[in-house]
Amino acid sequence: MDRPIVACVLAGGIGSRLYPASRSDRPKQFLGFGGERSLLSRTMDRTAFADERYVLTRDSFVDDIHEHAPEAGVLVEPDGKDTGPALVYAAWRLRERFDREPVLVCLPSDHNVTDDAAFAARLERAAEIAAETDGLVTLGVEPTRPATGYGYIVPERSEFGERGDFGVVDHFTEKPDHENATELLESGAYWNAGIFAWTPGALLREARDSPLAPLVDALEDGDPERGFDAVEAVSVDYAIMERATDVFVTPLSVEWDDLGTWDAVGRVLETSADDDAENDTVAGDVLAIDATNNVVATPDSHVSLLEVDELIVAAFDDRILVAPRGASQQVRDVVSRLRERDAF
């Protein structure tokens, strides 16, 4: 391909569902969760194919970004307003830095992938599709279970036969209940991993006809702060992808997980543990008696589990979280309450 490929890694979030390991001054992308290196460092390894690499983050994280991703340039978003404004801002900034318009591959910093080479190859292919179509490309993960914690991508199946390894997106579906997730799985839908490829021009074109139009206008006037003030926090899926016309999906056929919850961290540990492991220990010293399928993260403490199952037990610093494993999505509610008390 005769255009530069630029990787843009999103690392501005906190990761509130992984409280108390993840805090405002210690976001999840800088933690390892069972690995020797941080999630961000491992993500940067998967983008080594790109001609240039950037990390999009908030101002308070810049020093840590330099430590965990010294090979990357840093973009600082004016305000944290979810992925929609963030990615539009990144497209505008990166377009300015190249003589020829690049293709951007945009991905979160907190995913787990079992085959980095296959993942990188699919990202490269997504960049090629974006250049060929001048459209917006998303990677669709082939699902392994009827997950209710992910959104889904429903493709127009007839298009795959005509186009080869990608097709037109029919529609996106937000996180479904178990029954609908099962139906989506059986119909051939994909998990929405929040991984994209596009040219800056293609994204900005679609953003002009979206709730983010005031941001695009302000960026063109050279006033990004005004633009961020003019828009609400919104995901790129809702603001742009679900409204755009030229949206394509290409399948990602590797084991993948979004390490956004303690339950997901436990699943990743399950795949790497011995078959007879009774609990998923992220960190700490654990004694388990008739206790199974618990996720334990207590790096500085001993924990004894007695006749309990399916729990999250996480203790970091002076904070302890105990919750049913099935409630891992609701941990953010705890964080919301703590923020109201200025205690996060």
mmCIF file of C-alpha atoms in Angstrom:
data_model
loop_
_atom_site.group_PDB
_atom_site.id
_atom_site.type_symbol
_atom_site.label_atom_id
_atom_site.label_comp_id
_atom_site.label_asym_id
_atom_site.label_seq_id
_atom_site.Cartn_x
_atom_site.Cartn_y
_atom_site.Cartn_z
ATOM 1 C CA MET A 1 0.000 0.000 0.000
ATOM 2 C CA ASP A 2 1.352 3.420 -0.950
ATOM 3 C CA ARG A 3 -0.098 5.245 2.067
ATOM 4 C CA PRO A 4 1.506 5.322 5.518
ATOM 5 C CA ILE A 5 -0.245 3.214 8.152
ATOM 6 C CA VAL A 6 -0.528 4.948 11.510
ATOM 7 C CA ALA A 7 -1.584 3.121 14.662
ATOM 8 C CA CYS A 8 -3.591 5.144 17.174
ATOM 9 C CA VAL A 9 -3.941 3.449 20.566
ATOM 10 C CA LEU A 10 -6.593 4.788 22.931
ATOM 11 C CA ALA A 11 -5.297 4.999 26.500
ATOM 12 C CA GLY A 12 -7.185 7.822 28.164
ATOM 13 C CA GLY A 13 -9.730 5.892 30.198
ATOM 14 C CA ILE A 14 -9.655 4.848 33.833
ATOM 15 C CA GLY A 15 -11.134 1.355 33.709
ATOM 16 C CA SER A 16 -13.669 1.840 36.479
ATOM 17 C CA ARG A 17 -15.022 -1.726 36.277
ATOM 18 C CA LEU A 18 -11.611 -2.975 37.438
ATOM 19 C CA TYR A 19 -11.759 -1.024 40.691
ATOM 20 C CA PRO A 20 -9.979 -1.136 43.101
ATOM 21 C CA ALA A 21 -6.956 -2.177 41.021
ATOM 22 C CA SER A 22 -7.760 0.617 38.588
ATOM 23 C CA ARG A 23 -8.040 4.077 40.136
ATOM 24 C CA SER A 24 -7.950 7.643 38.845
ATOM 25 C CA ASP A 25 -4.182 7.783 39.386
ATOM 26 C CA ARG A 26 -3.571 4.155 38.338
ATOM 27 C CA PRO A 27 -5.656 3.318 35.235
ATOM 28 C CA LYS A 28 -5.885 -0.233 33.984
ATOM 29 C CA GLN A 29 -3.778 0.294 30.832
ATOM 30 C CA PHE A 30 -0.689 0.637 33.020
ATOM 31 C CA LEU A 31 -1.367 -2.603 34.929
ATOM 32 C CA GLY A 32 -0.421 -6.149 33.960
ATOM 33 C CA PHE A 33 -3.296 -8.309 35.231
ATOM 34 C CA GLY A 34 -1.331 -11.528 35.261
ATOM 35 C CA GLY A 35 1.264 -10.479 32.694
ATOM 36 C CA GLU A 36 4.760 -9.220 33.313
ATOM 37 C CA ARG A 37 4.206 -6.133 31.154
ATOM 38 C CA SER A 38 1.377 -3.633 31.150
ATOM 39 C CA LEU A 39 -1.671 -3.914 28.904
ATOM 40 C CA LEU A 40 -0.510 -0.817 27.020
ATOM 41 C CA SER A 41 2.987 -2.205 26.427
ATOM 42 C CA ARG A 42 1.543 -5.449 25.093
ATOM 43 C CA THR A 43 -0.829 -3.538 22.819
ATOM 44 C CA MET A 44 2.050 -1.524 21.391
ATOM 45 C CA ASP A 45 3.811 -4.779 20.469
ATOM 46 C CA ARG A 46 0.831 -5.690 18.263
ATOM 47 C CA THR A 47 1.128 -2.425 16.316
ATOM 48 C CA ALA A 48 4.813 -2.766 15.410
ATOM 49 C CA PHE A 49 3.865 -3.188 11.724
ATOM 50 C CA ALA A 50 2.673 0.439 11.493
ATOM 51 C CA ASP A 51 4.842 3.123 9.947
ATOM 52 C CA GLU A 52 4.196 5.375 12.928
ATOM 53 C CA ARG A 53 2.465 4.867 16.264
ATOM 54 C CA TYR A 54 0.660 7.261 18.575
ATOM 55 C CA VAL A 55 -1.094 6.965 21.914
ATOM 56 C CA LEU A 56 -4.156 9.119 22.540
ATOM 57 C CA THR A 57 -4.522 9.939 26.227
ATOM 58 C CA ARG A 58 -5.305 12.606 28.801
ATOM 59 C CA ASP A 59 -2.781 15.133 30.069
ATOM 60 C CA SER A 60 -2.333 13.553 33.513
ATOM 61 C CA PHE A 61 -1.192 10.239 31.969
ATOM 62 C CA VAL A 62 1.491 11.587 29.605
ATOM 63 C CA ASP A 63 4.497 10.742 31.781
ATOM 64 C CA ASP A 64 3.267 7.178 32.252
ATOM 65 C CA ILE A 65 2.685 6.816 28.511
ATOM 66 C CA HIS A 66 6.321 7.657 27.865
ATOM 67 C CA GLU A 67 7.316 4.921 30.315
ATOM 68 C CA HIS A 68 5.047 2.189 28.936
ATOM 69 C CA ALA A 69 5.208 3.143 25.240
ATOM 70 C CA PRO A 70 8.495 5.003 24.693
ATOM 71 C CA GLU A 71 8.365 4.270 20.960
ATOM 72 C CA ALA A 72 5.097 6.157 20.436
ATOM 73 C CA GLY A 73 4.142 9.743 19.880
ATOM 74 C CA VAL A 74 1.563 11.145 22.278
ATOM 75 C CA LEU A 75 -1.665 12.974 21.482
ATOM 76 C CA VAL A 76 -3.449 14.658 24.387
ATOM 77 C CA GLU A 77 -7.216 15.070 24.015
ATOM 78 C CA PRO A 78 -8.591 18.335 25.422
ATOM 79 C CA ASP A 79 -11.257 16.544 27.471
ATOM 80 C CA GLY A 80 -12.326 12.971 28.179
ATOM 81 C CA LYS A 81 -15.626 12.594 26.312
ATOM 82 C CA ASP A 82 -15.608 8.951 25.183
ATOM 83 C CA THR A 83 -14.353 7.511 21.915
ATOM 84 C CA GLY A 84 -16.365 9.651 19.502
ATOM 85 C CA PRO A 85 -14.738 13.039 20.155
ATOM 86 C CA ALA A 86 -11.405 11.352 20.909
ATOM 87 C CA LEU A 87 -11.122 9.592 17.548
ATOM 88 C CA VAL A 88 -12.342 12.604 15.563
ATOM 89 C CA TYR A 89 -9.719 14.714 17.306
ATOM 90 C CA ALA A 90 -7.011 12.119 16.599
ATOM 91 C CA ALA A 91 -7.980 11.989 12.902
ATOM 92 C CA TRP A 92 -7.713 15.759 12.627
ATOM 93 C CA ARG A 93 -4.360 15.902 14.425
ATOM 94 C CA LEU A 94 -2.770 13.009 12.535
ATOM 95 C CA ARG A 95 -3.951 14.226 9.146
ATOM 96 C CA GLU A 96 -1.917 17.384 9.724
ATOM 97 C CA ARG A 97 1.309 15.458 10.325
ATOM 98 C CA PHE A 98 1.656 13.718 6.950
ATOM 99 C CA ASP A 99 2.212 14.917 3.402
ATOM 100 C CA ARG A 100 0.037 12.063 2.138
ATOM 101 C CA GLU A 101 -3.154 11.170 3.922
ATOM 102 C CA PRO A 102 -2.441 8.116 6.097
ATOM 103 C CA VAL A 103 -4.647 5.198 6.990
ATOM 104 C CA LEU A 104 -5.331 5.036 10.709
ATOM 105 C CA VAL A 105 -5.792 1.803 12.628
ATOM 106 C CA CYS A 106 -7.414 2.666 15.952
ATOM 107 C CA LEU A 107 -7.593 0.262 18.859
ATOM 108 C CA PRO A 108 -8.027 0.238 22.650
ATOM 109 C CA SER A 109 -5.099 -0.421 24.954
ATOM 110 C CA ASP A 110 -6.799 -2.992 27.188
ATOM 111 C CA HIS A 111 -7.469 -6.084 25.093
ATOM 112 C CA ASN A 112 -6.093 -9.597 25.391
ATOM 113 C CA VAL A 113 -5.105 -11.432 22.190
ATOM 114 C CA THR A 114 -3.643 -14.930 22.006
ATOM 115 C CA ASP A 115 -2.075 -14.643 18.529
ATOM 116 C CA ASP A 116 -0.358 -11.297 18.065
ATOM 117 C CA ALA A 117 0.885 -12.103 14.554
ATOM 118 C CA ALA A 118 -2.578 -13.008 13.261
ATOM 119 C CA PHE A 119 -4.035 -9.950 14.973
ATOM 120 C CA ALA A 120 -1.459 -7.637 13.371
ATOM 121 C CA ALA A 121 -2.066 -9.192 9.952
ATOM 122 C CA ARG A 122 -5.797 -8.525 10.235
ATOM 123 C CA LEU A 123 -5.137 -4.927 11.274
ATOM 124 C CA GLU A 124 -2.959 -4.475 8.191
ATOM 125 C CA ARG A 125 -5.688 -5.975 6.026
ATOM 126 C CA ALA A 126 -8.255 -3.636 7.575
ATOM 127 C CA ALA A 127 -6.023 -0.699 6.627
ATOM 128 C CA GLU A 128 -5.908 -1.953 3.027
ATOM 129 C CA ILE A 129 -9.712 -2.242 2.940
ATOM 130 C CA ALA A 130 -10.054 1.298 4.286
ATOM 131 C CA ALA A 131 -7.780 2.601 1.521
ATOM 132 C CA GLU A 132 -9.595 0.575 -1.163
ATOM 133 C CA THR A 133 -13.128 1.575 -0.150
ATOM 134 C CA ASP A 134 -12.630 5.048 1.359
ATOM 135 C CA GLY A 135 -15.025 3.792 4.007
ATOM 136 C CA LEU A 136 -15.019 3.013 7.715
ATOM 137 C CA VAL A 137 -13.782 -0.477 8.586
ATOM 138 C CA THR A 138 -14.387 -2.330 11.830
ATOM 139 C CA LEU A 139 -12.963 -5.654 12.969
ATOM 140 C CA GLY A 140 -15.575 -8.203 13.940
ATOM 141 C CA VAL A 141 -14.487 -10.848 16.437
ATOM 142 C CA GLU A 142 -15.907 -14.294 15.747
ATOM 143 C CA PRO A 143 -17.797 -15.009 18.996
ATOM 144 C CA THR A 144 -17.270 -18.101 21.116
ATOM 145 C CA ARG A 145 -20.258 -17.664 23.446
ATOM 146 C CA PRO A 146 -23.471 -15.613 23.668
ATOM 147 C CA ALA A 147 -21.815 -12.785 25.571
ATOM 148 C CA THR A 148 -24.067 -10.051 26.949
ATOM 149 C CA GLY A 149 -21.243 -7.644 27.769
ATOM 150 C CA TYR A 150 -20.327 -6.853 24.149
ATOM 151 C CA GLY A 151 -22.087 -5.117 21.288
ATOM 152 C CA TYR A 152 -22.566 -7.036 18.041
ATOM 153 C CA ILE A 153 -22.007 -6.330 14.342
ATOM 154 C CA VAL A 154 -24.529 -7.820 11.920
ATOM 155 C CA PRO A 155 -23.136 -8.040 8.356
ATOM 156 C CA GLU A 156 -24.878 -8.336 5.045
ATOM 157 C CA ARG A 157 -23.788 -11.907 4.394
ATOM 158 C CA SER A 158 -24.301 -11.703 0.619
ATOM 159 C CA GLU A 159 -21.601 -9.052 0.467
ATOM 160 C CA PHE A 160 -18.912 -11.366 1.802
ATOM 161 C CA GLY A 161 -19.134 -13.596 -1.254
ATOM 162 C CA GLU A 162 -18.692 -10.629 -3.569
ATOM 163 C CA ARG A 163 -15.935 -8.860 -1.674
ATOM 164 C CA GLY A 164 -13.871 -11.723 -0.261
ATOM 165 C CA ASP A 165 -12.713 -11.242 3.314
ATOM 166 C CA PHE A 166 -14.901 -8.253 4.175
ATOM 167 C CA GLY A 167 -18.462 -7.163 3.752
ATOM 168 C CA VAL A 168 -20.952 -4.377 4.317
ATOM 169 C CA VAL A 169 -22.313 -3.865 7.830
ATOM 170 C CA ASP A 170 -26.087 -4.184 7.980
ATOM 171 C CA HIS A 171 -26.429 -2.809 11.509
ATOM 172 C CA PHE A 172 -24.930 -2.664 14.984
ATOM 173 C CA THR A 173 -26.623 -4.034 18.093
ATOM 174 C CA GLU A 174 -25.917 -2.828 21.614
ATOM 175 C CA LYS A 175 -25.277 -5.239 24.475
ATOM 176 C CA PRO A 176 -28.129 -7.786 24.251
ATOM 177 C CA ASP A 177 -29.755 -10.016 26.819
ATOM 178 C CA HIS A 178 -28.806 -13.712 26.807
ATOM 179 C CA GLU A 179 -31.646 -14.781 24.507
ATOM 180 C CA ASN A 180 -30.852 -12.157 21.883
ATOM 181 C CA ALA A 181 -27.124 -12.810 22.205
ATOM 182 C CA THR A 182 -27.758 -16.480 21.434
ATOM 183 C CA GLU A 183 -29.769 -15.539 18.355
ATOM 184 C CA LEU A 184 -27.024 -13.171 17.194
ATOM 185 C CA LEU A 185 -24.402 -15.866 17.672
ATOM 186 C CA GLU A 186 -26.425 -18.347 15.617
ATOM 187 C CA SER A 187 -27.057 -15.794 12.865
ATOM 188 C CA GLY A 188 -23.345 -15.195 12.243
ATOM 189 C CA ALA A 189 -22.989 -11.817 13.902
ATOM 190 C CA TYR A 190 -19.633 -10.664 15.267
ATOM 191 C CA TRP A 191 -18.569 -9.127 18.544
ATOM 192 C CA ASN A 192 -17.857 -5.436 18.243
ATOM 193 C CA ALA A 193 -14.282 -5.033 19.512
ATOM 194 C CA GLY A 194 -14.050 -1.285 18.998
ATOM 195 C CA ILE A 195 -11.134 -1.705 16.563
ATOM 196 C CA PHE A 196 -11.254 0.411 13.411
ATOM 197 C CA ALA A 197 -9.424 1.452 10.250
ATOM 198 C CA TRP A 198 -10.112 4.557 8.150
ATOM 199 C CA THR A 199 -8.488 7.520 6.550
ATOM 200 C CA PRO A 200 -8.828 10.776 8.477
ATOM 201 C CA GLY A 201 -10.801 12.193 5.566
ATOM 202 C CA ALA A 202 -13.328 9.365 5.658
ATOM 203 C CA LEU A 203 -13.958 9.704 9.393
ATOM 204 C CA LEU A 204 -14.201 13.501 9.300
ATOM 205 C CA ARG A 205 -16.570 13.269 6.321
ATOM 206 C CA GLU A 206 -18.940 11.055 8.278
ATOM 207 C CA ALA A 207 -18.498 13.101 11.471
ATOM 208 C CA ARG A 208 -19.754 16.213 9.668
ATOM 209 C CA ASP A 209 -23.142 14.498 9.387
ATOM 210 C CA SER A 210 -23.283 13.395 13.023
ATOM 211 C CA PRO A 211 -23.711 14.809 16.536
ATOM 212 C CA LEU A 212 -19.985 15.577 16.384
ATOM 213 C CA ALA A 213 -20.346 18.131 13.577
ATOM 214 C CA PRO A 214 -19.699 21.076 15.979
ATOM 215 C CA LEU A 215 -16.392 19.468 16.930
ATOM 216 C CA VAL A 216 -15.344 19.120 13.276
ATOM 217 C CA ASP A 217 -16.212 22.792 12.633
ATOM 218 C CA ALA A 218 -14.187 23.903 15.638
ATOM 219 C CA LEU A 219 -11.225 21.729 14.656
ATOM 220 C CA GLU A 220 -11.216 23.270 11.197
ATOM 221 C CA ASP A 221 -11.171 26.686 12.886
ATOM 222 C CA GLY A 222 -8.197 25.586 14.983
ATOM 223 C CA ASP A 223 -10.113 25.655 18.264
ATOM 224 C CA PRO A 224 -10.383 22.081 19.614
ATOM 225 C CA GLU A 225 -11.280 23.210 23.141
ATOM 226 C CA ARG A 226 -14.364 24.995 21.822
ATOM 227 C CA GLY A 227 -15.275 21.892 19.875
ATOM 228 C CA PHE A 228 -15.072 19.606 22.898
ATOM 229 C CA ASP A 229 -17.176 22.055 24.904
ATOM 230 C CA ALA A 230 -19.828 21.954 22.168
ATOM 231 C CA VAL A 231 -20.404 18.173 22.147
ATOM 232 C CA GLU A 232 -21.556 15.591 24.644
ATOM 233 C CA ALA A 233 -19.616 12.483 25.640
ATOM 234 C CA VAL A 234 -20.520 9.805 23.093
ATOM 235 C CA SER A 235 -19.038 6.628 21.665
ATOM 236 C CA VAL A 236 -17.839 6.558 18.072
ATOM 237 C CA ASP A 237 -20.226 3.657 17.447
ATOM 238 C CA TYR A 238 -23.312 5.659 18.392
ATOM 239 C CA ALA A 239 -22.185 9.006 17.010
ATOM 240 C CA ILE A 240 -20.774 7.840 13.667
ATOM 241 C CA MET A 241 -20.621 4.114 12.902
ATOM 242 C CA GLU A 242 -24.340 3.419 13.378
ATOM 243 C CA ARG A 243 -25.246 6.389 11.141
ATOM 244 C CA ALA A 244 -22.629 6.141 8.384
ATOM 245 C CA THR A 245 -23.314 4.608 4.970
ATOM 246 C CA ASP A 246 -19.952 3.167 3.903
ATOM 247 C CA VAL A 247 -19.199 0.848 6.837
ATOM 248 C CA PHE A 248 -17.447 -2.492 6.363
ATOM 249 C CA VAL A 249 -16.508 -5.390 8.621
ATOM 250 C CA THR A 250 -13.640 -7.827 8.326
ATOM 251 C CA PRO A 251 -13.504 -10.881 10.627
ATOM 252 C CA LEU A 252 -10.921 -11.387 13.353
ATOM 253 C CA SER A 253 -10.459 -15.116 13.905
ATOM 254 C CA VAL A 254 -8.249 -15.170 16.992
ATOM 255 C CA GLU A 255 -8.991 -15.628 20.681
ATOM 256 C CA TRP A 256 -9.780 -12.164 21.986
ATOM 257 C CA ASP A 257 -11.162 -10.591 25.114
ATOM 258 C CA ASP A 258 -11.783 -7.076 26.322
ATOM 259 C CA LEU A 259 -10.148 -6.879 29.746
ATOM 260 C CA GLY A 260 -12.759 -4.459 30.992
ATOM 261 C CA THR A 261 -14.114 -6.456 33.932
ATOM 262 C CA TRP A 262 -12.886 -8.810 36.641
ATOM 263 C CA ASP A 263 -14.864 -11.600 35.014
ATOM 264 C CA ALA A 264 -12.957 -11.072 31.757
ATOM 265 C CA VAL A 265 -9.647 -11.088 33.634
ATOM 266 C CA GLY A 266 -10.700 -14.382 35.185
ATOM 267 C CA ARG A 267 -11.524 -15.854 31.764
ATOM 268 C CA VAL A 268 -8.081 -14.963 30.465
ATOM 269 C CA LEU A 269 -6.453 -16.584 33.485
ATOM 270 C CA GLU A 270 -8.607 -19.695 32.974
ATOM 271 C CA THR A 271 -7.228 -20.205 29.474
ATOM 272 C CA SER A 272 -3.642 -20.092 30.722
ATOM 273 C CA ALA A 273 -4.071 -22.056 33.957
ATOM 274 C CA ASP A 274 -3.815 -25.759 34.642
ATOM 275 C CA ASP A 275 -7.008 -27.704 34.141
ATOM 276 C CA ASP A 276 -7.309 -28.452 37.849
ATOM 277 C CA ALA A 277 -7.120 -24.794 38.946
ATOM 278 C CA GLU A 278 -10.130 -24.077 41.130
ATOM 279 C CA ASN A 279 -9.915 -20.283 41.202
ATOM 280 C CA ASP A 280 -8.464 -17.541 39.014
ATOM 281 C CA THR A 281 -5.800 -15.749 41.014
ATOM 282 C CA VAL A 282 -4.615 -12.485 39.515
ATOM 283 C CA ALA A 283 -2.271 -11.776 42.413
ATOM 284 C CA GLY A 284 -1.919 -12.747 46.041
ATOM 285 C CA ASP A 285 -1.771 -15.722 48.371
ATOM 286 C CA VAL A 286 -5.017 -17.692 48.351
ATOM 287 C CA LEU A 287 -6.232 -20.597 50.466
ATOM 288 C CA ALA A 288 -9.412 -22.084 49.014
ATOM 289 C CA ILE A 289 -11.473 -24.743 50.791
ATOM 290 C CA ASP A 290 -14.476 -25.964 48.835
ATOM 291 C CA ALA A 291 -14.379 -22.694 46.916
ATOM 292 C CA THR A 292 -14.381 -22.585 43.104
ATOM 293 C CA ASN A 293 -14.496 -20.234 40.146
ATOM 294 C CA ASN A 294 -13.625 -17.116 42.136
ATOM 295 C CA VAL A 295 -11.489 -14.275 40.775
ATOM 296 C CA VAL A 296 -8.971 -13.188 43.403
ATOM 297 C CA ALA A 297 -6.727 -10.120 43.126
ATOM 298 C CA THR A 298 -5.043 -9.351 46.440
ATOM 299 C CA PRO A 299 -1.351 -8.636 45.763
ATOM 300 C CA ASP A 300 -0.494 -7.568 49.328
ATOM 301 C CA SER A 301 -2.814 -9.818 51.300
ATOM 302 C CA HIS A 302 -3.619 -13.414 52.092
ATOM 303 C CA VAL A 303 -7.194 -14.448 51.367
ATOM 304 C CA SER A 304 -8.921 -17.568 52.687
ATOM 305 C CA LEU A 305 -12.000 -18.669 50.784
ATOM 306 C CA LEU A 306 -14.362 -21.083 52.502
ATOM 307 C CA GLU A 307 -17.328 -22.615 50.691
ATOM 308 C CA VAL A 308 -17.912 -19.692 48.336
ATOM 309 C CA ASP A 309 -18.206 -19.765 44.559
ATOM 310 C CA GLU A 310 -18.371 -17.265 41.706
ATOM 311 C CA LEU A 311 -17.056 -14.276 43.652
ATOM 312 C CA ILE A 312 -14.763 -11.379 42.855
ATOM 313 C CA VAL A 313 -12.404 -10.590 45.728
ATOM 314 C CA ALA A 314 -10.086 -7.668 45.002
ATOM 315 C CA ALA A 315 -7.991 -5.774 47.550
ATOM 316 C CA PHE A 316 -5.572 -2.988 46.594
ATOM 317 C CA ASP A 317 -4.139 -0.388 48.926
ATOM 318 C CA ASP A 318 -6.839 0.309 51.522
ATOM 319 C CA ARG A 319 -9.738 -0.730 49.248
ATOM 320 C CA ILE A 320 -11.567 -4.068 49.161
ATOM 321 C CA LEU A 321 -14.223 -5.159 46.684
ATOM 322 C CA VAL A 322 -16.356 -8.272 47.135
ATOM 323 C CA ALA A 323 -19.029 -8.961 44.535
ATOM 324 C CA PRO A 324 -20.694 -11.818 42.639
ATOM 325 C CA ARG A 325 -18.688 -12.635 39.549
ATOM 326 C CA GLY A 326 -21.825 -12.123 37.462
ATOM 327 C CA ALA A 327 -22.034 -8.511 38.648
ATOM 328 C CA SER A 328 -18.670 -7.508 37.209
ATOM 329 C CA GLN A 329 -20.292 -5.003 34.823
ATOM 330 C CA GLN A 330 -21.879 -3.213 37.796
ATOM 331 C CA VAL A 331 -18.586 -2.411 39.531
ATOM 332 C CA ARG A 332 -18.732 0.959 37.796
ATOM 333 C CA ASP A 333 -21.790 1.723 39.961
ATOM 334 C CA VAL A 334 -19.537 1.452 43.011
ATOM 335 C CA VAL A 335 -17.133 3.895 41.411
ATOM 336 C CA SER A 336 -19.960 6.322 40.627
ATOM 337 C CA ARG A 337 -21.010 6.331 44.279
ATOM 338 C CA LEU A 338 -17.418 6.830 45.416
ATOM 339 C CA ARG A 339 -16.999 9.753 43.022
ATOM 340 C CA GLU A 340 -20.054 11.395 44.548
ATOM 341 C CA ARG A 341 -18.188 11.195 47.859
ATOM 342 C CA ASP A 342 -14.878 12.333 46.287
ATOM 343 C CA ALA A 343 -13.471 9.001 47.413
ATOM 344 C CA PHE A 344 -12.388 7.391 44.133
#
